[in-house]
Amino acid sequence: MATQIAVEIKGPRDAQLNTHRPRPSLRNDYILVKTVAVALNPTDWKHIDFMATAGALSGCDYAGIVEEVGTEVEKPFKKGDRVCGFVHGANALQVEDGAFAEYIVAKGSIQMAIPEHMTFEAAATLGVAIITVGQALYQSLELPLPNAAPPPEPFPVLIYGGSSATGTVAIQFAKLSGATVITTCSPRNNELVKALGADAVYDYRDETCGEKIRAYTSDKLTLALDCIAEGSSPRICADALSSDGTIAKRYSSLLGLKDFPRDDVEKKATLGYSAIGEEMSFPGRGTTPAKEEDLQFMTMFTGIAQELLAEGKIKPHPVGLRQGGLKSVLDGLQEMREGKAQPLHLREYGILRRILVFIVNRYPALIFFLGPYHKVEVTYVMTPAEWGKPTEVAEQWIHFVDDNVRDKLPPGALVEGIHPHGASHWTRTAKIETRIEDGSPAAYFLKVSKGDTGLGMVSGEFHSMSAMWKTLSKFVPTPIGYGTYKSSADIHFFLCEFIDMTGDIPGIQAFTGTLAELHTNGLSPNGMYGFEVPTYKGTILQYTKWHDTWEESYYHSLKLFMLAEEKSQGPDDEMRQLGQDVLEKVIPRLLRPLETGGRSIEPRLIHGDLWAGNASTKIDSGLPVVYDGACLYAHNEMEMAAWRPIRHRIGREFMEAYFRYFPVSAPEEDQGDRNLLYYLRWDMKSSALFPGLLRYRDMAKETMKTLINKFPEGYEGWAREK
């Protein structure tokens, strides 16, 4: 019998990791899922502490990949689909149910396909939130469905606790249903809830909060969803609801309340587990019969939600990643128990750059990434304070269009304006607006750098973008030129077509298919590895000299980054020895087999710095687009070096999709280790870019130790075995 690792309830306040738990049996109306990410909710630890069933699995929220589909599942799921949703964790009647395991079963009719543009980590937060919002807003408060025709006039709805994991999703759904959304939260989260659609925001700590909401709604508020359901929240909701005794009023809460301050308000509570449509039993609280109507409603509603997610109309709650896989879930449960999982201030949200450690939420949902192979991964996202000194390019250089920049524009183009646009740590960037000879508007993207390194950067980017444009023009903005300002010999520029982008990562299939097309068509002009000019990753020079073999080319490329890292961070004896062992043993072991023993690869044009910050989607066509190239003719698999760490939104699921278009190089069994070797170069570069920040150096050391320990005999040992 196949076994797995799972978080199993042993008794009250006692959940443990079972490393030999049998995999669940597939029931006819269920799907079997290989989990990739799971999220924690308050209900998880509360069931362990107060309603424990020995032997039951814990957890409700998950995202993963379909392994098998039951014979009675009506939704069109198939093996390999990316899915997310809700399961009945701590189920006293079906102890196999629960999300915190490597393989789980989930009721097929209420699960959702993950959109191409969404990561597993983000999708893992959606199950409980969407089930709860469906029950609360649409079954209890009876709002118009979000895909129905909008009502003739907006109607007010109060969502108490708008920055909570349920609140952020509820705001978006209510807005799509035509409501005027009023919400409460801490002032530090005002921008978050406004960005999601809240029309009015009030501080829940204000003693007159309820009265102010009643005044704002002209005493006409009849609907309230309480996402907190404790402390002062019932009183504030009661104060906000209309005082008119002639109209019906409804209050829905996430927790059942024994007392509500007003008798003239209809009170309802959600119970997400009823959405599964099966009998429920809660130790110490009796048995609840199955509610087929709840299952039917949620089957319909999750279908609507899936469409809205795919269209980008609903965005997941911000996530905070944690390392350690299922083992760390136990630590997360304890943190939530003790109230240590405190929310952090959100700087940006949605399609903008996010710097998150914990969910911004009174009841945080902590994400634990299990990975396609359930390996432990270190997750880390840099904060602005760690980015080092700001760019040396003064903003004044993008307040006007220099004469040499004008000369690169199409003949007759009339400049109408220039203004800062986008963000870059190493340069200044701007949008130039013009009107060309036929009178139509045309916009261009300008990047400005400084000094000798800056000149190399814009030259490298222009030649990189030109190479990609000649190979696959639909994939990149049209490069126009580069040069030096006429007004200053120390200021340099790169100019290209301006493309309006969504700001979010592209869809998996469209992106990986187009990237594979670039690699297929982008053969080296001389059959060698390298590039025609020096290119840069940030401010770090990349090795581009021509070589006949990939092993030799990568050896020099990694060695140059090792030298740059030492120059930036200072000498380290352990680092030097580890680096030497990688150069002498690991590189020959992993790269020489690519081009010996009858095997071969060809130098392919790669972007060279391809991560979520350098890829997006065109607004007009919906096609993927990449920019900020640092090209090389290289082994195509090196393109995916940055896709290894889970802190990057273009991650391993993209790698798996890519290999459907461009097969793994032989020896196929080395692919994972080659990817780790290529990723080492990424961490070396990152460490070199940020002097004084040793986190990337430490990560590089761990990677080198892993590779050296696995291949101590190098290529010679492998050849002897063969």
Coordinates of N, CA and C in Angstrom, one line a residue, residues 68-144:
E68 N -6.2 11.7 -10.3 CA -7.3 10.8 -10.7 C -8.6 11.4 -10.5
V69 N -9.6 11.0 -11.3 CA -10.9 11.6 -11.3 C -12.0 10.5 -11.1
G70 N -12.8 10.7 -10.1 CA -13.9 9.7 -9.8 C -14.9 9.6 -10.9
T71 N -15.5 8.4 -11.0 CA -16.4 8.1 -12.1 C -17.7 9.0 -12.2
E72 N -18.0 9.6 -11.0 CA -19.3 10.4 -11.0 C -19.0 11.9 -10.9
V73 N -17.8 12.3 -11.1 CA -17.5 13.7 -11.1 C -17.9 14.3 -12.4
E74 N -18.8 15.4 -12.3 CA -19.4 15.9 -13.5 C -18.5 17.1 -14.1
K75 N -17.7 17.8 -13.2 CA -16.9 18.8 -13.7 C -15.8 18.2 -14.6
P76 N -15.4 18.9 -15.7 CA -14.4 18.3 -16.6 C -13.0 18.2 -16.2
F77 N -12.7 17.8 -15.0 CA -11.3 17.6 -14.6 C -10.7 16.4 -15.2
K78 N -9.4 16.5 -15.4 CA -8.6 15.4 -15.9 C -7.2 15.4 -15.2
K79 N -6.5 14.3 -15.3 CA -5.2 14.1 -14.7 C -4.3 15.2 -15.2
G80 N -3.6 15.9 -14.3 CA -2.6 16.9 -14.7 C -3.2 18.3 -14.5
D81 N -4.5 18.5 -14.3 CA -5.1 19.8 -14.2 C -4.6 20.4 -12.8
R82 N -4.4 21.7 -12.9 CA -4.1 22.5 -11.6 C -5.4 22.9 -11.0
V83 N -5.6 22.5 -9.7 CA -6.9 22.8 -9.1 C -6.7 23.3 -7.7
C84 N -7.7 23.9 -7.1 CA -7.7 24.4 -5.8 C -9.1 24.3 -5.2
G85 N -9.2 24.5 -3.9 CA -10.5 24.4 -3.3 C -10.6 24.1 -1.9
F86 N -11.7 23.5 -1.5 CA -12.0 23.3 -0.1 C -12.3 21.8 0.2
V87 N -11.7 21.3 1.3 CA -12.0 19.9 1.8 C -12.4 20.0 3.2
H88 N -13.1 19.0 3.7 CA -13.6 18.9 5.1 C -12.5 18.3 6.0
G89 N -11.6 19.2 6.5 CA -10.6 18.8 7.4 C -11.2 18.3 8.7
A90 N -10.5 17.4 9.4 CA -10.9 17.0 10.7 C -12.3 16.3 10.7
N91 N -12.6 15.6 9.6 CA -13.9 15.1 9.3 C -14.1 13.8 10.2
A92 N -15.0 13.9 11.1 CA -15.2 12.7 12.0 C -15.8 11.5 11.3
L93 N -16.5 11.7 10.2 CA -17.2 10.6 9.5 C -16.3 10.1 8.3
Q94 N -15.4 10.9 7.8 CA -14.5 10.5 6.8 C -13.1 11.0 7.1
V95 N -12.4 10.1 7.9 CA -11.1 10.6 8.4 C -10.0 10.8 7.3
E96 N -10.3 10.2 6.1 CA -9.3 10.4 5.0 C -9.4 11.8 4.5
D97 N -10.5 12.6 4.7 CA -10.6 14.0 4.2 C -9.6 14.9 5.0
G98 N -9.2 15.9 4.4 CA -8.2 16.9 5.0 C -7.2 17.3 4.0
A99 N -6.7 18.5 4.1 CA -5.8 19.1 3.1 C -4.3 18.9 3.4
F100 N -3.9 18.6 4.7 CA -2.5 18.7 5.1 C -1.9 17.3 4.9
A101 N -1.7 16.9 3.6 CA -1.1 15.7 3.2 C -0.6 15.8 1.8
E102 N 0.2 14.8 1.5 CA 0.8 14.9 0.1 C -0.2 14.5 -1.0
Y103 N -1.1 13.6 -0.6 CA -2.2 13.3 -1.5 C -3.6 13.4 -0.8
I104 N -4.5 14.0 -1.4 CA -5.8 14.3 -0.7 C -7.0 13.9 -1.7
V105 N -8.2 13.7 -1.1 CA -9.4 13.6 -1.9 C -10.2 14.8 -1.7
A106 N -10.9 15.3 -2.7 CA -11.7 16.5 -2.6 C -13.0 16.3 -3.4
K107 N -14.1 16.8 -2.9 CA -15.4 16.7 -3.6 C -15.3 17.4 -4.9
G108 N -15.5 16.6 -6.0 CA -15.2 17.1 -7.3 C -16.0 18.3 -7.8
S109 N -17.3 18.3 -7.4 CA -18.2 19.3 -7.9 C -18.0 20.7 -7.3
I110 N -17.2 20.9 -6.2 CA -17.0 22.2 -5.7 C -15.6 22.7 -5.7
Q111 N -14.7 21.9 -6.5 CA -13.3 22.4 -6.7 C -13.2 23.3 -7.9
M112 N -12.1 24.0 -8.0 CA -12.0 25.0 -9.1 C -10.6 24.8 -9.8
A113 N -10.7 25.0 -11.1 CA -9.4 25.0 -11.9 C -8.7 26.3 -11.6
I114 N -7.3 26.2 -11.5 CA -6.5 27.4 -11.2 C -6.2 28.1 -12.5
P115 N -6.5 29.4 -12.6 CA -6.2 30.1 -13.9 C -4.7 30.0 -14.2
E116 N -4.4 30.1 -15.5 CA -3.0 30.0 -15.9 C -2.1 31.1 -15.3
H117 N -2.7 32.3 -15.0 CA -1.8 33.4 -14.5 C -1.6 33.3 -13.0
M118 N -2.2 32.3 -12.3 CA -2.2 32.3 -10.9 C -1.2 31.2 -10.4
T119 N -0.5 31.5 -9.3 CA 0.4 30.5 -8.7 C -0.3 29.6 -7.8
F120 N 0.3 28.4 -7.5 CA -0.3 27.5 -6.5 C -0.4 28.2 -5.2
E121 N 0.6 29.0 -4.8 CA 0.6 29.6 -3.5 C -0.6 30.5 -3.3
A122 N -0.9 31.3 -4.3 CA -2.1 32.2 -4.3 C -3.4 31.4 -4.3
A123 N -3.4 30.4 -5.1 CA -4.7 29.6 -5.2 C -5.0 28.9 -3.9
A124 N -4.0 28.6 -3.2 CA -4.2 27.8 -1.9 C -5.1 28.6 -0.9
T125 N -5.2 29.9 -1.1 CA -6.0 30.7 -0.1 C -7.4 30.8 -0.5
L126 N -7.8 30.2 -1.6 CA -9.2 30.6 -2.2 C -10.3 29.7 -1.6
G127 N -10.0 28.4 -1.3 CA -11.1 27.5 -1.0 C -12.1 27.9 0.1
V128 N -11.6 28.1 1.3 CA -12.4 28.5 2.4 C -13.1 29.9 2.1
A129 N -12.3 30.8 1.6 CA -12.8 32.2 1.4 C -14.0 32.2 0.4
I130 N -13.9 31.4 -0.7 CA -14.9 31.5 -1.7 C -16.1 30.7 -1.2
I131 N -15.9 29.6 -0.6 CA -17.1 28.8 0.0 C -17.8 29.7 1.0
T132 N -17.1 30.4 1.9 CA -17.7 31.3 2.9 C -18.4 32.4 2.3
V133 N -17.8 33.1 1.3 CA -18.4 34.2 0.6 C -19.7 33.8 -0.1
G134 N -19.6 32.6 -0.7 CA -20.8 32.1 -1.4 C -22.0 31.9 -0.5
Q135 N -21.7 31.3 0.7 CA -22.8 31.1 1.7 C -23.3 32.4 2.3
A136 N -22.3 33.3 2.6 CA -22.7 34.5 3.4 C -23.4 35.5 2.5
L137 N -22.8 35.9 1.4 CA -23.3 36.9 0.6 C -24.5 36.5 -0.2
Y138 N -24.5 35.3 -0.7 CA -25.5 34.9 -1.7 C -26.6 33.9 -1.1
Q139 N -26.2 33.0 -0.2 CA -27.3 32.2 0.4 C -27.9 32.9 1.6
S140 N -27.1 33.6 2.4 CA -27.7 34.2 3.6 C -28.2 35.6 3.3
L141 N -27.4 36.5 2.7 CA -27.8 37.9 2.4 C -28.6 38.0 1.1
E142 N -28.5 37.0 0.3 CA -29.3 37.0 -1.0 C -28.9 38.1 -2.0
L143 N -27.6 38.4 -2.1 CA -27.2 39.4 -3.1 C -27.4 38.8 -4.5
P144 N -27.6 39.7 -5.5 CA -27.6 39.2 -6.9 C -26.3 38.5 -7.2

